[in-house]
Amino acid sequence: MKGSGARKICIIGTGYVGLVTGTCLAHLGNQVVCLDVVREKIEGLRNGKLPIYEPGLDALVARSVASAHLSFTTDYAEALDGAQFVFIAVPTPSAPDSARADMRYVEAAAREVARHLDHPCIVVNKSTMPVGSGDVVSALLRKHMARSGVQTSVVSNPEFLREGSAVRDFLSPDRVVLGSSDRQAAEAVAELYMPLRAPIIITDLYTAEMIKYAANAFLATKISFINEIARICERLGADVKEVAAGMGYDTRIGRAFLDAGLGYGGSCFGKDVAALTHMAADGGLHPQLLAAVAAINADQRRLIAEKVGSALGGDLAGKRVAILGLAFKPNTDDMRDAPSVTVVEALLADGAVVRAYDPIAHETAREALAGHDVTFCDNAYDAVCGCDAAVIVTEWAEFRELDFARLRALMARPILVDSRNLFEPAEVAHQGFAYHAIGRPYQPPADLNGADEVDAELSLVTGRAARGGR
């Protein structure tokens, strides 16, 4: 796919947003230089080693480099040479001392751009930044501009990329959002996206910045809502999967993001909900709904350890538990705010022996769980060997194809806690497993065939038992 004309673009930051954005803009026929201050990342990229796992991205990077549309550098002067557009795509994590977004990397990038820029250009805020950040970046550019008379305009262009499908999301977006006090600058950025034939929304700076936060907060709300409903379903004996399906047929609601489970994780939803809550509080407001969304999500992670404990009779001391899936979602190796970390820590705190496996997140998981007594395994069957329970934490496709007969033969007890509701309870129970899902009626094993007796307390987790056996 080629655009109507090549532009010179500088991308600052080579994380998920920066690398995907830069590579896809190069794929559209632009001349793109990706800059990062971490020399090891740039050296790796020059040698074809990506710092992240993202399906399809490695091949697209290789093609764009081979066509000379994409290059990498640590040198601001080189990256900015002749650049018509500068995209700031650096991290904006939660600040160490509060829920506000930490803007230090954005501010550093803006200062460096001002010090090295010698010609007019458009600066595009691609990172998720608090409302008002466009003004901050504009002020920094003016304050630190090394050469007089250099004109810049700032455009907010929030990203809506999902890890695991980021390339597809960039090339086939639902919409492109742009905001600026300079309409002409916003329209110039819009031209970069014209080959994608996507709806383009142009607003003022503050509105564009707010659209990103509002969108993520709404999606997080849907996730926490269905998890709240799941808890009620468990207590009353209803099936949350069927409830979500029934709700989803209503076009006012929709089915997306109504999957009960462990809740949201990753680098976006948690920090964006927290940052929006902080901004609202700073404005003298009391964002009750946002606070509840975050609280429900935190509770949901603790629920899984409780389910495992209940399934094993209330005592996890010395019990062996397999964790299947560690990345915060499938098709990524990202462990940032991964629910698996909370689950593992809770199980270890209760005395469990933890074995774990993830198809992709080997190294990132070892780093995230450094200092924890976890045995990392090469496959799911190795992980469950001799275990009293197995917990599906990440919904990797390979887990949908598990051989239950083989699992059952390897495990000390046939207990499966499915925090992603991958299977139908009756089918798993028919395979001889005690199956515990989220918001779905408990299914006792159909036949243990002489396996270790499952504790009688298992029956107490059913919705009927919770209602007094009715």
Tab-separated table of N, CA, C and O in Angstrom, residues 323-365:
chain	number	residue	atom	x	y	z
A	323	ILE	N	-0.019	-22.561	36.637
A	323	ILE	CA	-0.544	-21.338	36.026
A	323	ILE	C	-0.304	-21.436	34.519
A	323	ILE	O	0.842	-21.511	34.069
A	324	LEU	N	-1.374	-21.440	33.760
A	324	LEU	CA	-1.280	-21.531	32.304
A	324	LEU	C	-1.544	-20.159	31.705
A	324	LEU	O	-2.678	-19.692	31.656
A	325	GLY	N	-0.483	-19.506	31.261
A	325	GLY	CA	-0.587	-18.167	30.693
A	325	GLY	C	-0.145	-17.120	31.687
A	325	GLY	O	-0.639	-17.072	32.820
A	326	LEU	N	0.801	-16.270	31.277
A	326	LEU	CA	1.334	-15.238	32.165
A	326	LEU	C	1.202	-13.835	31.589
A	326	LEU	O	0.999	-12.881	32.338
A	327	ALA	N	1.317	-13.686	30.263
A	327	ALA	CA	1.164	-12.368	29.638
A	327	ALA	C	-0.225	-11.823	29.942
A	327	ALA	O	-1.178	-12.585	30.158
A	328	PHE	N	-0.364	-10.497	29.943
A	328	PHE	CA	-1.646	-9.920	30.353
A	328	PHE	C	-2.763	-10.230	29.361
A	328	PHE	O	-3.943	-10.183	29.705
A	329	LYS	N	-2.404	-10.574	28.122
A	329	LYS	CA	-3.384	-11.006	27.131
A	329	LYS	C	-2.645	-11.864	26.112
A	329	LYS	O	-1.416	-11.862	26.058
A	330	PRO	N	-3.368	-12.621	25.275
A	330	PRO	CA	-2.686	-13.450	24.282
A	330	PRO	C	-2.070	-12.617	23.169
A	330	PRO	O	-2.405	-11.449	22.979
A	331	ASN	N	-1.146	-13.235	22.441
A	331	ASN	CA	-0.459	-12.622	21.299
A	331	ASN	C	0.418	-11.438	21.686
A	331	ASN	O	0.617	-10.512	20.891
A	332	THR	N	0.929	-11.460	22.891
A	332	THR	CA	1.892	-10.466	23.342
A	332	THR	C	2.759	-11.085	24.423
A	332	THR	O	2.366	-12.082	25.041
A	333	ASP	N	3.933	-10.498	24.627
A	333	ASP	CA	4.769	-10.938	25.749
A	333	ASP	C	4.774	-9.896	26.858
A	333	ASP	O	5.617	-9.925	27.749
A	334	ASP	N	3.816	-8.985	26.822
A	334	ASP	CA	3.771	-7.868	27.756
A	334	ASP	C	3.299	-8.331	29.134
A	334	ASP	O	2.224	-8.920	29.272
A	335	MET	N	4.094	-8.037	30.155
A	335	MET	CA	3.752	-8.402	31.524
A	335	MET	C	3.394	-7.181	32.374
A	335	MET	O	3.202	-7.304	33.583
A	336	ARG	N	3.273	-6.027	31.745
A	336	ARG	CA	2.926	-4.829	32.503
A	336	ARG	C	1.516	-4.959	33.072
A	336	ARG	O	0.558	-5.194	32.344
A	337	ASP	N	1.389	-4.802	34.373
A	337	ASP	CA	0.119	-4.932	35.084
A	337	ASP	C	-0.597	-6.235	34.718
A	337	ASP	O	-1.822	-6.274	34.597
A	338	ALA	N	0.163	-7.307	34.550
A	338	ALA	CA	-0.433	-8.602	34.204
A	338	ALA	C	-1.152	-9.195	35.408
A	338	ALA	O	-0.571	-9.297	36.495
A	339	PRO	N	-2.422	-9.592	35.261
A	339	PRO	CA	-3.138	-10.201	36.384
A	339	PRO	C	-2.446	-11.439	36.936
A	339	PRO	O	-2.589	-11.767	38.114
A	340	SER	N	-1.682	-12.125	36.087
A	340	SER	CA	-1.001	-13.342	36.542
A	340	SER	C	-0.083	-13.074	37.723
A	340	SER	O	0.066	-13.933	38.605
A	341	VAL	N	0.531	-11.897	37.757
A	341	VAL	CA	1.452	-11.583	38.850
A	341	VAL	C	0.703	-11.561	40.182
A	341	VAL	O	1.157	-12.134	41.187
A	342	THR	N	-0.461	-10.922	40.192
A	342	THR	CA	-1.271	-10.862	41.408
A	342	THR	C	-1.704	-12.261	41.834
A	342	THR	O	-1.670	-12.601	43.023
A	343	VAL	N	-2.121	-13.076	40.863
A	343	VAL	CA	-2.572	-14.436	41.166
A	343	VAL	C	-1.431	-15.258	41.744
A	343	VAL	O	-1.587	-15.934	42.772
A	344	VAL	N	-0.269	-15.199	41.117
A	344	VAL	CA	0.888	-15.962	41.596
A	344	VAL	C	1.273	-15.525	43.005
A	344	VAL	O	1.522	-16.358	43.884
A	345	GLU	N	1.328	-14.215	43.220
A	345	GLU	CA	1.707	-13.716	44.539
A	345	GLU	C	0.722	-14.162	45.615
A	345	GLU	O	1.125	-14.524	46.726
A	346	ALA	N	-0.567	-14.161	45.292
A	346	ALA	CA	-1.573	-14.586	46.272
A	346	ALA	C	-1.440	-16.074	46.584
A	346	ALA	O	-1.549	-16.490	47.747
A	347	LEU	N	-1.198	-16.873	45.551
A	347	LEU	CA	-1.043	-18.315	45.773
A	347	LEU	C	0.202	-18.610	46.612
A	347	LEU	O	0.160	-19.441	47.537
A	348	LEU	N	1.296	-17.936	46.296
A	348	LEU	CA	2.524	-18.144	47.063
A	348	LEU	C	2.338	-17.706	48.513
A	348	LEU	O	2.837	-18.365	49.444
A	349	ALA	N	1.621	-16.591	48.710
A	349	ALA	CA	1.391	-16.093	50.072
A	349	ALA	C	0.601	-17.094	50.904
A	349	ALA	O	0.762	-17.155	52.134
A	350	ASP	N	-0.238	-17.899	50.234
A	350	ASP	CA	-1.037	-18.906	50.935
A	350	ASP	C	-0.324	-20.252	51.034
A	350	ASP	O	-0.921	-21.242	51.462
A	351	GLY	N	0.949	-20.278	50.595
A	351	GLY	CA	1.745	-21.487	50.769
A	351	GLY	C	1.748	-22.452	49.604
A	351	GLY	O	2.302	-23.550	49.719
A	352	ALA	N	1.165	-22.079	48.484
A	352	ALA	CA	1.121	-22.976	47.337
A	352	ALA	C	2.491	-23.073	46.660
A	352	ALA	O	3.320	-22.162	46.764
A	353	VAL	N	2.704	-24.161	45.967
A	353	VAL	CA	3.886	-24.358	45.121
A	353	VAL	C	3.441	-24.084	43.691
A	353	VAL	O	2.523	-24.742	43.184
A	354	VAL	N	4.063	-23.119	43.036
A	354	VAL	CA	3.569	-22.656	41.735
A	354	VAL	C	4.485	-23.062	40.595
A	354	VAL	O	5.701	-22.859	40.644
A	355	ARG	N	3.874	-23.664	39.575
A	355	ARG	CA	4.534	-23.965	38.310
A	355	ARG	C	3.823	-23.148	37.230
A	355	ARG	O	2.602	-22.967	37.319
A	356	ALA	N	4.552	-22.651	36.244
A	356	ALA	CA	3.934	-21.735	35.286
A	356	ALA	C	4.453	-21.955	33.875
A	356	ALA	O	5.602	-22.363	33.665
A	357	TYR	N	3.572	-21.628	32.914
A	357	TYR	CA	3.943	-21.723	31.502
A	357	TYR	C	3.228	-20.649	30.706
A	357	TYR	O	2.040	-20.370	30.937
A	358	ASP	N	3.955	-20.029	29.770
A	358	ASP	CA	3.360	-19.108	28.798
A	358	ASP	C	4.022	-19.362	27.452
A	358	ASP	O	5.246	-19.530	27.377
A	359	PRO	N	3.240	-19.402	26.365
A	359	PRO	CA	3.817	-19.711	25.048
A	359	PRO	C	4.842	-18.710	24.552
A	359	PRO	O	5.742	-19.068	23.789
A	360	ILE	N	4.720	-17.439	24.950
A	360	ILE	CA	5.588	-16.392	24.415
A	360	ILE	C	6.339	-15.621	25.497
A	360	ILE	O	7.515	-15.284	25.336
A	361	ALA	N	5.679	-15.319	26.588
A	361	ALA	CA	6.241	-14.405	27.589
A	361	ALA	C	7.221	-15.085	28.536
A	361	ALA	O	7.128	-14.939	29.757
A	362	HIS	N	8.199	-15.807	27.985
A	362	HIS	CA	9.154	-16.511	28.837
A	362	HIS	C	10.024	-15.519	29.625
A	362	HIS	O	10.029	-15.514	30.859
A	363	GLU	N	10.752	-14.693	28.882
A	363	GLU	CA	11.720	-13.809	29.523
A	363	GLU	C	11.054	-12.681	30.294
A	363	GLU	O	11.472	-12.341	31.403
A	364	THR	N	10.028	-12.065	29.711
A	364	THR	CA	9.366	-10.958	30.417
A	364	THR	C	8.705	-11.439	31.705
A	364	THR	O	8.678	-10.715	32.697
A	365	ALA	N	8.189	-12.667	31.697
A	365	ALA	CA	7.567	-13.211	32.904
A	365	ALA	C	8.608	-13.488	33.982
A	365	ALA	O	8.373	-13.241	35.173
